Steps between C-alpha positions, in 0.01 A plus 500: 500500500365287784505120523193357676498139615206263534468143623133479400425281194186705436735768365560290189157632401458815708828645370483343155820596312407349161527836322855542634597158361389613154686831536831341602703354208617231743142405591379151406198286578699359795510848659123551499311498830257246356774246432682565829178478700424161348856384567475614863169321551638171366860502622531760777615333820351709781323840499777682686752416226340742252647848459371745238676830434345796324676814375295817545558861405430787741150540356424134578522377141618140482787471251666168584453163667689185589391183680729311739477193716705451817637153564673503836736798485518497120304738280404374153296629212159336506455249221709190552758385247308187395212688340601868473761600242533873565470677834573832666361853517300697249467877492418791275824534297595850614485384864724194463808654663306645792316176564817289502664739747191548713431128517838417656474794739158380615608136524801593712266659751343156558653235725316196362759392241874438483556402135315558176510227232365682195447282193339534160665827388562514122840639412357725228249675726586788736410353839804272527745791489281742693447267795863386499643852496254642754577216742876552461463874561340421836786281613323169448690194383400424141588198287363456149477150355315289246143414592369144495450399133648843438447544126165594344517480117314791347371555145408844359213464253449678167158602375434194281564126503673521161735768633577278800591207276711716268690635801606152613823331391423274205562182702251596773240612246533168317470303826176673603341429161638147480362396838150619408513319166627179658227501766232549237649233272508243780167570671286705261396864539541644848298771673580758767227537762488746789306472826185706548302554818289198400794269424751618761439218750531206256795667328677537836417138581684392185793734566545361852477145364775565244716673760482207741599259222823694444838361600730630773429808715230623261293191569488564874459878479121495465421399857143564629592840646667608175205375298265716709725801436491444123124452502452821700721688253275384218181590683627842609677617186341302216194727463728805463695331220826493700512127574536304174472121486550352153528150356604352172251232399632211296248248367250636752738458796645791699863410445673798664394799707645835605401752763601860452416852613420778255567822688628845414592414143701191599404134474676300773527125447440370853470122480461216252432128478473249216406139425818291530371251242526775237836632616678419174257725311566799729139622538611731781747679273234545233263638764752755629551625144123541474498684834751744352282544194195568719694747717598696188139499378392626845734797463766390750847644449686238707489128572660413834603136550565573869762345726681183403794494259373214284625439145152475346426864588776622272356310204244779472758777481491603866790687659635421848412746775656469845289503815695599811482470877607744770607381845487796737609489866483760775 
């Protein structure tokens, strides 16, 4: 196996590795070249910081890829911890070992980095152990630690909504039903509406508005640059059905909204916002339950609540999943 490097952002498209993302069990929407290209365009610092690595067989077939950025003498996975939950390589499964070994061998032949700060590696996926062990075998210093917001609650989905409810502890099942009944009793029937190509812009306008009315760090998260990133995600991935923006409408008002990604059989709950005046009625919780119902109807087999160990995520039956970080030094 050969590792070929590129510093040319055109290779996000010219060497499109989307099929490899789908082939790798560790692949997520965050690993796709489309997502990483958009991230680079919005948040990349300078062109020379980009470093793409491609794993190739002797016949030239591309079987793996990983995107890095170089900040000073530190190598990082491209993606940024504020907006990218999972990071790292993807490869055809039978080439995982060779790519992990070949990647460190190729990186050690370069003199443009001293340390590698590798975040976003789920504990239950192979790349954490493969990269850690391959680095250690080459005499590199390796420290494994918890990543920022290092737990991503994860919910396997059954084939039907009824089966999902039956599989919950009785208390959680009762809470989900009770919240929906209370909301309807207090405000009248509610509706779930999803953005289309025609409604995407006004729906995003409302989502941004709700986000900026939030308290604490959430309220200041949606700065102009971040808003542009979210809008570009919707424009780029909405038509393909990956980007999902939904609201719960209460008395004709969009009371809470969620943004998620439906990719590879998993629905990932990416961001949310709700009307603080209706906080006591928990419209956001009712909406997440409806997102789970829709994910099941769409044939998803998992609902990923992504990074952030918040209590509300476990009210839907999610299980904690650790996300780890490797600090590697030469």
